[in-house]
Amino acid sequence: GEDVEQSLFLSVREGDSSVINCTYTDSSSTYLYWYKQEPGAGLQLLTYIFSNMDMKQDQRLTVLLNKKDKHLSLRIADTQTGDSAIYFCAESRRRDDKIIFGKGTRLHILP
Amino acid sequence: GAVVSQHPSWVICKSGTSVKIECRSLDFQATTMFWYRQFPKQSLMLMATSNEGSKATYEQGVEKDKFLINHASLTLSTLTVTSAHPEDSSFYICSASGQGQGVVNTIYFGEGSWLTVV
């Protein structure tokens, strides 16, 4: 079946790196995503990685994929107060297919 | 870039009435649209998948007679919550994939619609 798991909360001091972890069960997952949702707002696609990649970096964001362990992580360097949000890990089998979401990790920034 | 628009963004309706939420693809043809709902502080749960011109495919546990989905054109899908009750209060968000320059094989999300049933 399709299941995406992630921890619910993470607290990080401003300026430190945040690492949000996720595991998934569907071995047919081809695309793995990280979405950001700020309070009362919709979804913002942060980045995605194709299953044949190990890593993808985009400015302050680094995504690592361990396909063998079905483990995905998102690292946010130099975490800022504006990064405070819920981060959803998600997967799909095709780029235009339904997306299965995890429960979301609420990132709290400490001053 | 491609835009998916939802309307209304916020709606309050009385218990027992029906409410319609629209999802439009503004600059591409959406052959497939997905409807999700999100309860407060919870994840997005897929409700149904709709392909233009055919009946929607509902996920297990979603009442198709309560959540009517119509995808009559390549740019519009509607979700109608019939005989709404307070427990239907939620954030409903659509996504679309389709055909058009720069949008092939990509999903775009709408901004979401907040429904409150009183």
PDB file of C-alpha atoms in Angstrom:
ATOM      1  CA  GLY A   1       0.000   0.000   0.000  1.00  0.00           C
ATOM      2  CA  GLU A   2       0.866   3.623  -0.056  1.00  0.00           C
ATOM      3  CA  ASP A   3       1.952   5.211   3.187  1.00  0.00           C
ATOM      4  CA  VAL A   4       4.134   8.181   3.993  1.00  0.00           C
ATOM      5  CA  GLU A   5       5.374   8.750   7.525  1.00  0.00           C
ATOM      6  CA  GLN A   6       7.102  11.737   9.054  1.00  0.00           C
ATOM      7  CA  SER A   7       7.626  13.137  12.516  1.00  0.00           C
ATOM      8  CA  LEU A   8       5.030  15.703  13.556  1.00  0.00           C
ATOM      9  CA  PHE A   9       7.164  18.384  15.169  1.00  0.00           C
ATOM     10  CA  LEU A  10      10.633  19.865  14.899  1.00  0.00           C
ATOM     11  CA  SER A  11      12.098  22.805  16.793  1.00  0.00           C
ATOM     12  CA  VAL A  12      15.239  24.475  15.505  1.00  0.00           C
ATOM     13  CA  ARG A  13      17.134  27.592  16.520  1.00  0.00           C
ATOM     14  CA  GLU A  14      17.292  30.405  14.026  1.00  0.00           C
ATOM     15  CA  GLY A  15      20.428  30.090  11.937  1.00  0.00           C
ATOM     16  CA  ASP A  16      20.809  26.348  12.492  1.00  0.00           C
ATOM     17  CA  SER A  17      20.026  23.689   9.925  1.00  0.00           C
ATOM     18  CA  SER A  18      16.694  21.905   9.974  1.00  0.00           C
ATOM     19  CA  VAL A  19      16.441  18.293   8.901  1.00  0.00           C
ATOM     20  CA  ILE A  20      13.020  16.806   8.305  1.00  0.00           C
ATOM     21  CA  ASN A  21      12.831  13.078   7.723  1.00  0.00           C
ATOM     22  CA  CYS A  22      10.289  10.959   5.919  1.00  0.00           C
ATOM     23  CA  THR A  23       9.790   7.315   5.084  1.00  0.00           C
ATOM     24  CA  TYR A  24       7.506   5.824   2.480  1.00  0.00           C
ATOM     25  CA  THR A  25       6.362   2.332   1.708  1.00  0.00           C
ATOM     26  CA  ASP A  26       5.439   2.293  -1.976  1.00  0.00           C
ATOM     27  CA  SER A  27       8.349   0.814  -3.902  1.00  0.00           C
ATOM     28  CA  SER A  28       6.731   2.123  -7.083  1.00  0.00           C
ATOM     29  CA  SER A  29       7.122   5.703  -5.948  1.00  0.00           C
ATOM     30  CA  THR A  30       8.879   7.549  -8.696  1.00  0.00           C
ATOM     31  CA  TYR A  31       8.585  11.149  -7.584  1.00  0.00           C
ATOM     32  CA  LEU A  32       9.136  12.343  -4.052  1.00  0.00           C
ATOM     33  CA  TYR A  33       8.128  15.828  -3.037  1.00  0.00           C
ATOM     34  CA  TRP A  34       8.447  18.355  -0.290  1.00  0.00           C
ATOM     35  CA  TYR A  35       5.615  20.838   0.076  1.00  0.00           C
ATOM     36  CA  LYS A  36       5.390  23.795   2.442  1.00  0.00           C
ATOM     37  CA  GLN A  37       2.161  25.043   3.952  1.00  0.00           C
ATOM     38  CA  GLU A  38       2.035  28.243   5.952  1.00  0.00           C
ATOM     39  CA  PRO A  39      -0.860  28.877   8.365  1.00  0.00           C
ATOM     40  CA  GLY A  40      -4.147  29.346   6.555  1.00  0.00           C
ATOM     41  CA  ALA A  41      -2.521  29.016   3.153  1.00  0.00           C
ATOM     42  CA  GLY A  42      -2.363  26.495   0.350  1.00  0.00           C
ATOM     43  CA  LEU A  43       0.501  24.281  -0.688  1.00  0.00           C
ATOM     44  CA  GLN A  44       3.797  25.458  -2.055  1.00  0.00           C
ATOM     45  CA  LEU A  45       5.943  22.942  -3.901  1.00  0.00           C
ATOM     46  CA  LEU A  46       9.447  23.380  -2.531  1.00  0.00           C
ATOM     47  CA  THR A  47      11.255  20.730  -4.467  1.00  0.00           C
ATOM     48  CA  TYR A  48      10.965  17.217  -5.770  1.00  0.00           C
ATOM     49  CA  ILE A  49      13.362  14.429  -6.562  1.00  0.00           C
ATOM     50  CA  PHE A  50      13.166  11.631  -9.051  1.00  0.00           C
ATOM     51  CA  SER A  51      13.668   8.166  -7.620  1.00  0.00           C
ATOM     52  CA  ASN A  52      16.876   7.534  -9.537  1.00  0.00           C
ATOM     53  CA  MET A  53      18.561  10.474  -7.849  1.00  0.00           C
ATOM     54  CA  ASP A  54      20.364  10.431  -4.514  1.00  0.00           C
ATOM     55  CA  MET A  55      20.502  14.126  -3.857  1.00  0.00           C
ATOM     56  CA  LYS A  56      19.159  17.405  -5.087  1.00  0.00           C
ATOM     57  CA  GLN A  57      20.226  20.828  -3.930  1.00  0.00           C
ATOM     58  CA  ASP A  58      18.451  24.098  -4.507  1.00  0.00           C
ATOM     59  CA  GLN A  59      19.829  27.117  -2.671  1.00  0.00           C
ATOM     60  CA  ARG A  60      19.215  26.476   1.053  1.00  0.00           C
ATOM     61  CA  LEU A  61      17.373  23.228   0.416  1.00  0.00           C
ATOM     62  CA  THR A  62      19.012  19.823   0.140  1.00  0.00           C
ATOM     63  CA  VAL A  63      17.019  16.675  -0.486  1.00  0.00           C
ATOM     64  CA  LEU A  64      18.561  13.285   0.184  1.00  0.00           C
ATOM     65  CA  LEU A  65      16.992  10.053  -0.991  1.00  0.00           C
ATOM     66  CA  ASN A  66      17.902   6.573   0.171  1.00  0.00           C
ATOM     67  CA  LYS A  67      15.809   4.461  -2.140  1.00  0.00           C
ATOM     68  CA  LYS A  68      16.894   1.191  -0.559  1.00  0.00           C
ATOM     69  CA  ASP A  69      15.575   2.275   2.830  1.00  0.00           C
ATOM     70  CA  LYS A  70      12.744   4.355   1.304  1.00  0.00           C
ATOM     71  CA  HIS A  71      13.951   7.325   3.309  1.00  0.00           C
ATOM     72  CA  LEU A  72      13.744  10.935   2.222  1.00  0.00           C
ATOM     73  CA  SER A  73      15.046  13.986   4.039  1.00  0.00           C
ATOM     74  CA  LEU A  74      14.863  17.731   3.593  1.00  0.00           C
ATOM     75  CA  ARG A  75      17.624  19.901   4.974  1.00  0.00           C
ATOM     76  CA  ILE A  76      17.062  23.625   5.295  1.00  0.00           C
ATOM     77  CA  ALA A  77      20.308  25.489   5.835  1.00  0.00           C
ATOM     78  CA  ASP A  78      20.436  28.697   7.904  1.00  0.00           C
ATOM     79  CA  THR A  79      16.841  28.327   9.077  1.00  0.00           C
ATOM     80  CA  GLN A  80      14.958  31.623   9.228  1.00  0.00           C
ATOM     81  CA  THR A  81      11.742  32.656  10.970  1.00  0.00           C
ATOM     82  CA  GLY A  82      10.045  32.660   7.586  1.00  0.00           C
ATOM     83  CA  ASP A  83      10.685  28.941   7.335  1.00  0.00           C
ATOM     84  CA  SER A  84       8.181  28.317  10.121  1.00  0.00           C
ATOM     85  CA  ALA A  85       5.487  26.206   8.487  1.00  0.00           C
ATOM     86  CA  ILE A  86       4.259  22.662   8.018  1.00  0.00           C
ATOM     87  CA  TYR A  87       6.355  20.585   5.645  1.00  0.00           C
ATOM     88  CA  PHE A  88       4.701  17.714   3.839  1.00  0.00           C
ATOM     89  CA  CYS A  89       6.569  14.805   2.399  1.00  0.00           C
ATOM     90  CA  ALA A  90       4.705  13.261  -0.532  1.00  0.00           C
ATOM     91  CA  GLU A  91       5.079  10.715  -3.291  1.00  0.00           C
ATOM     92  CA  SER A  92       3.543   9.740  -6.585  1.00  0.00           C
ATOM     93  CA  ARG A  93       4.126   7.068  -9.184  1.00  0.00           C
ATOM     94  CA  ARG A  94       3.989   9.456 -12.077  1.00  0.00           C
ATOM     95  CA  ARG A  95       4.497  13.179 -12.317  1.00  0.00           C
ATOM     96  CA  ASP A  96       0.834  13.664 -13.282  1.00  0.00           C
ATOM     97  CA  ASP A  97      -0.628  11.096 -10.898  1.00  0.00           C
ATOM     98  CA  LYS A  98      -2.307  11.434  -7.538  1.00  0.00           C
ATOM     99  CA  ILE A  99      -0.003  12.514  -4.748  1.00  0.00           C
ATOM    100  CA  ILE A 100       0.031  10.766  -1.390  1.00  0.00           C
ATOM    101  CA  PHE A 101       0.956  13.003   1.511  1.00  0.00           C
ATOM    102  CA  GLY A 102       2.475  12.405   4.894  1.00  0.00           C
ATOM    103  CA  LYS A 103       0.918  13.997   7.965  1.00  0.00           C
ATOM    104  CA  GLY A 104       3.282  16.934   7.850  1.00  0.00           C
ATOM    105  CA  THR A 105       6.070  18.142  10.119  1.00  0.00           C
ATOM    106  CA  ARG A 106       5.457  21.398  11.937  1.00  0.00           C
ATOM    107  CA  LEU A 107       8.725  23.336  11.997  1.00  0.00           C
ATOM    108  CA  HIS A 108       9.058  25.762  14.873  1.00  0.00           C
ATOM    109  CA  ILE A 109      11.877  28.296  14.892  1.00  0.00           C
ATOM    110  CA  LEU A 110      13.391  29.250  18.220  1.00  0.00           C
ATOM    111  CA  PRO A 111      14.920  32.716  18.567  1.00  0.00           C
TER     112      PRO A 111
ATOM    113  CA  GLY B   1       3.638  29.392 -14.950  1.00  0.00           C
ATOM    114  CA  ALA B   2       0.509  27.308 -14.886  1.00  0.00           C
ATOM    115  CA  VAL B   3      -2.202  28.451 -12.515  1.00  0.00           C
ATOM    116  CA  VAL B   4      -5.027  26.598 -10.869  1.00  0.00           C
ATOM    117  CA  SER B   5      -7.657  28.752  -9.267  1.00  0.00           C
ATOM    118  CA  GLN B   6     -10.261  27.770  -6.714  1.00  0.00           C
ATOM    119  CA  HIS B   7     -13.421  29.633  -5.864  1.00  0.00           C
ATOM    120  CA  PRO B   8     -14.574  30.533  -3.348  1.00  0.00           C
ATOM    121  CA  SER B   9     -11.565  30.813  -1.062  1.00  0.00           C
ATOM    122  CA  TRP B  10     -13.816  30.951   1.981  1.00  0.00           C
ATOM    123  CA  VAL B  11     -17.419  29.888   2.345  1.00  0.00           C
ATOM    124  CA  ILE B  12     -19.764  29.600   5.275  1.00  0.00           C
ATOM    125  CA  CYS B  13     -22.991  27.702   4.793  1.00  0.00           C
ATOM    126  CA  LYS B  14     -25.852  26.540   6.929  1.00  0.00           C
ATOM    127  CA  SER B  15     -26.172  22.931   7.951  1.00  0.00           C
ATOM    128  CA  GLY B  16     -28.313  21.016   5.471  1.00  0.00           C
ATOM    129  CA  THR B  17     -27.538  23.179   2.472  1.00  0.00           C
ATOM    130  CA  SER B  18     -25.279  22.360  -0.452  1.00  0.00           C
ATOM    131  CA  VAL B  19     -22.183  24.249  -1.442  1.00  0.00           C
ATOM    132  CA  LYS B  20     -20.180  24.169  -4.651  1.00  0.00           C
ATOM    133  CA  ILE B  21     -16.440  24.712  -4.967  1.00  0.00           C
ATOM    134  CA  GLU B  22     -14.884  25.362  -8.351  1.00  0.00           C
ATOM    135  CA  CYS B  23     -11.428  24.439  -9.551  1.00  0.00           C
ATOM    136  CA  ARG B  24     -10.229  26.031 -12.767  1.00  0.00           C
ATOM    137  CA  SER B  25      -7.083  25.623 -14.767  1.00  0.00           C
ATOM    138  CA  LEU B  26      -6.400  29.081 -16.125  1.00  0.00           C
ATOM    139  CA  ASP B  27      -3.850  28.548 -18.840  1.00  0.00           C
ATOM    140  CA  PHE B  28      -3.813  24.854 -19.609  1.00  0.00           C
ATOM    141  CA  GLN B  29      -6.191  22.005 -20.280  1.00  0.00           C
ATOM    142  CA  ALA B  30      -6.607  19.874 -17.189  1.00  0.00           C
ATOM    143  CA  THR B  31      -7.299  16.335 -18.282  1.00  0.00           C
ATOM    144  CA  THR B  32      -7.166  15.106 -14.714  1.00  0.00           C
ATOM    145  CA  MET B  33      -8.108  16.850 -11.502  1.00  0.00           C
ATOM    146  CA  PHE B  34      -7.727  15.642  -7.948  1.00  0.00           C
ATOM    147  CA  TRP B  35      -9.695  16.743  -4.903  1.00  0.00           C
ATOM    148  CA  TYR B  36      -8.227  16.636  -1.405  1.00  0.00           C
ATOM    149  CA  ARG B  37      -9.511  17.626   1.999  1.00  0.00           C
ATOM    150  CA  GLN B  38      -7.494  18.647   4.995  1.00  0.00           C
ATOM    151  CA  PHE B  39      -8.795  18.714   8.543  1.00  0.00           C
ATOM    152  CA  PRO B  40      -7.168  21.185  10.924  1.00  0.00           C
ATOM    153  CA  LYS B  41      -3.604  20.211  11.751  1.00  0.00           C
ATOM    154  CA  GLN B  42      -3.858  17.064   9.673  1.00  0.00           C
ATOM    155  CA  SER B  43      -2.607  15.861   6.344  1.00  0.00           C
ATOM    156  CA  LEU B  44      -4.215  16.144   2.945  1.00  0.00           C
ATOM    157  CA  MET B  45      -6.384  13.168   2.155  1.00  0.00           C
ATOM    158  CA  LEU B  46      -7.191  12.372  -1.446  1.00  0.00           C
ATOM    159  CA  MET B  47     -10.947  12.277  -1.957  1.00  0.00           C
ATOM    160  CA  ALA B  48     -11.293  11.545  -5.637  1.00  0.00           C
ATOM    161  CA  THR B  49      -9.729  11.665  -9.058  1.00  0.00           C
ATOM    162  CA  SER B  50     -11.693  13.069 -11.957  1.00  0.00           C
ATOM    163  CA  ASN B  51     -10.955  12.787 -15.627  1.00  0.00           C
ATOM    164  CA  GLU B  52     -12.642  15.130 -18.062  1.00  0.00           C
ATOM    165  CA  GLY B  53     -15.833  13.705 -19.428  1.00  0.00           C
ATOM    166  CA  SER B  54     -16.002  10.661 -17.174  1.00  0.00           C
ATOM    167  CA  LYS B  55     -17.180   9.802 -13.693  1.00  0.00           C
ATOM    168  CA  ALA B  56     -14.890  10.528 -10.811  1.00  0.00           C
ATOM    169  CA  THR B  57     -13.048   7.743  -9.028  1.00  0.00           C
ATOM    170  CA  TYR B  58     -13.532   8.052  -5.288  1.00  0.00           C
ATOM    171  CA  GLU B  59     -11.140   6.876  -2.631  1.00  0.00           C
ATOM    172  CA  GLN B  60     -12.291   4.323  -0.121  1.00  0.00           C
ATOM    173  CA  GLY B  61     -14.467   5.820   2.567  1.00  0.00           C
ATOM    174  CA  VAL B  62     -15.482   8.905   0.597  1.00  0.00           C
ATOM    175  CA  GLU B  63     -19.233   9.136  -0.016  1.00  0.00           C
ATOM    176  CA  LYS B  64     -19.744   9.831  -3.691  1.00  0.00           C
ATOM    177  CA  ASP B  65     -23.364  10.876  -3.163  1.00  0.00           C
ATOM    178  CA  LYS B  66     -22.299  13.446  -0.614  1.00  0.00           C
ATOM    179  CA  PHE B  67     -19.301  14.831  -2.469  1.00  0.00           C
ATOM    180  CA  LEU B  68     -20.404  15.268  -6.057  1.00  0.00           C
ATOM    181  CA  ILE B  69     -17.608  15.874  -8.497  1.00  0.00           C
ATOM    182  CA  ASN B  70     -18.162  17.108 -12.009  1.00  0.00           C
ATOM    183  CA  HIS B  71     -15.409  17.540 -14.580  1.00  0.00           C
ATOM    184  CA  ALA B  72     -17.410  18.599 -17.584  1.00  0.00           C
ATOM    185  CA  SER B  73     -14.767  20.644 -19.324  1.00  0.00           C
ATOM    186  CA  LEU B  74     -11.014  20.635 -19.687  1.00  0.00           C
ATOM    187  CA  THR B  75     -10.676  23.723 -17.524  1.00  0.00           C
ATOM    188  CA  LEU B  76     -13.236  23.235 -14.806  1.00  0.00           C
ATOM    189  CA  SER B  77     -14.007  20.708 -12.109  1.00  0.00           C
ATOM    190  CA  THR B  78     -16.537  21.274  -9.353  1.00  0.00           C
ATOM    191  CA  LEU B  79     -16.962  19.698  -5.953  1.00  0.00           C
ATOM    192  CA  THR B  80     -20.431  19.960  -4.447  1.00  0.00           C
ATOM    193  CA  VAL B  81     -20.858  19.116  -0.793  1.00  0.00           C
ATOM    194  CA  THR B  82     -24.480  18.113  -0.490  1.00  0.00           C
ATOM    195  CA  SER B  83     -26.503  18.423   2.695  1.00  0.00           C
ATOM    196  CA  ALA B  84     -23.492  19.820   4.468  1.00  0.00           C
ATOM    197  CA  HIS B  85     -22.971  19.200   8.157  1.00  0.00           C
ATOM    198  CA  PRO B  86     -20.503  20.748  10.612  1.00  0.00           C
ATOM    199  CA  GLU B  87     -18.238  17.716  10.320  1.00  0.00           C
ATOM    200  CA  ASP B  88     -17.770  18.570   6.629  1.00  0.00           C
ATOM    201  CA  SER B  89     -16.026  21.776   7.660  1.00  0.00           C
ATOM    202  CA  SER B  90     -12.566  21.460   6.227  1.00  0.00           C
ATOM    203  CA  PHE B  91     -10.002  22.840   3.814  1.00  0.00           C
ATOM    204  CA  TYR B  92     -10.636  21.514   0.319  1.00  0.00           C
ATOM    205  CA  ILE B  93      -7.886  21.757  -2.258  1.00  0.00           C
ATOM    206  CA  CYS B  94      -7.744  20.669  -5.854  1.00  0.00           C
ATOM    207  CA  SER B  95      -4.864  19.864  -8.131  1.00  0.00           C
ATOM    208  CA  ALA B  96      -4.711  19.446 -11.860  1.00  0.00           C
ATOM    209  CA  SER B  97      -2.531  17.903 -14.496  1.00  0.00           C
ATOM    210  CA  GLY B  98      -2.925  18.172 -18.197  1.00  0.00           C
ATOM    211  CA  GLN B  99      -1.820  19.369 -21.558  1.00  0.00           C
ATOM    212  CA  GLY B 100      -0.395  22.633 -22.626  1.00  0.00           C
ATOM    213  CA  GLN B 101       2.882  24.364 -23.103  1.00  0.00           C
ATOM    214  CA  GLY B 102       5.119  23.730 -20.135  1.00  0.00           C
ATOM    215  CA  VAL B 103       2.610  21.741 -18.110  1.00  0.00           C
ATOM    216  CA  VAL B 104       2.926  18.225 -19.400  1.00  0.00           C
ATOM    217  CA  ASN B 105       3.287  15.624 -16.690  1.00  0.00           C
ATOM    218  CA  THR B 106       3.077  18.129 -13.873  1.00  0.00           C
ATOM    219  CA  ILE B 107       0.633  18.649 -11.027  1.00  0.00           C
ATOM    220  CA  TYR B 108      -0.481  22.125 -10.011  1.00  0.00           C
ATOM    221  CA  PHE B 109      -2.400  22.864  -6.840  1.00  0.00           C
ATOM    222  CA  GLY B 110      -5.109  25.430  -6.303  1.00  0.00           C
ATOM    223  CA  GLU B 111      -5.046  27.802  -3.359  1.00  0.00           C
ATOM    224  CA  GLY B 112      -7.658  25.826  -1.475  1.00  0.00           C
ATOM    225  CA  SER B 113     -11.148  26.589  -0.193  1.00  0.00           C
ATOM    226  CA  TRP B 114     -12.117  26.842   3.446  1.00  0.00           C
ATOM    227  CA  LEU B 115     -15.593  25.504   4.148  1.00  0.00           C
ATOM    228  CA  THR B 116     -17.297  26.171   7.452  1.00  0.00           C
ATOM    229  CA  VAL B 117     -20.701  24.641   8.057  1.00  0.00           C
ATOM    230  CA  VAL B 118     -22.676  26.249  10.870  1.00  0.00           C
TER     231      VAL B 118
END
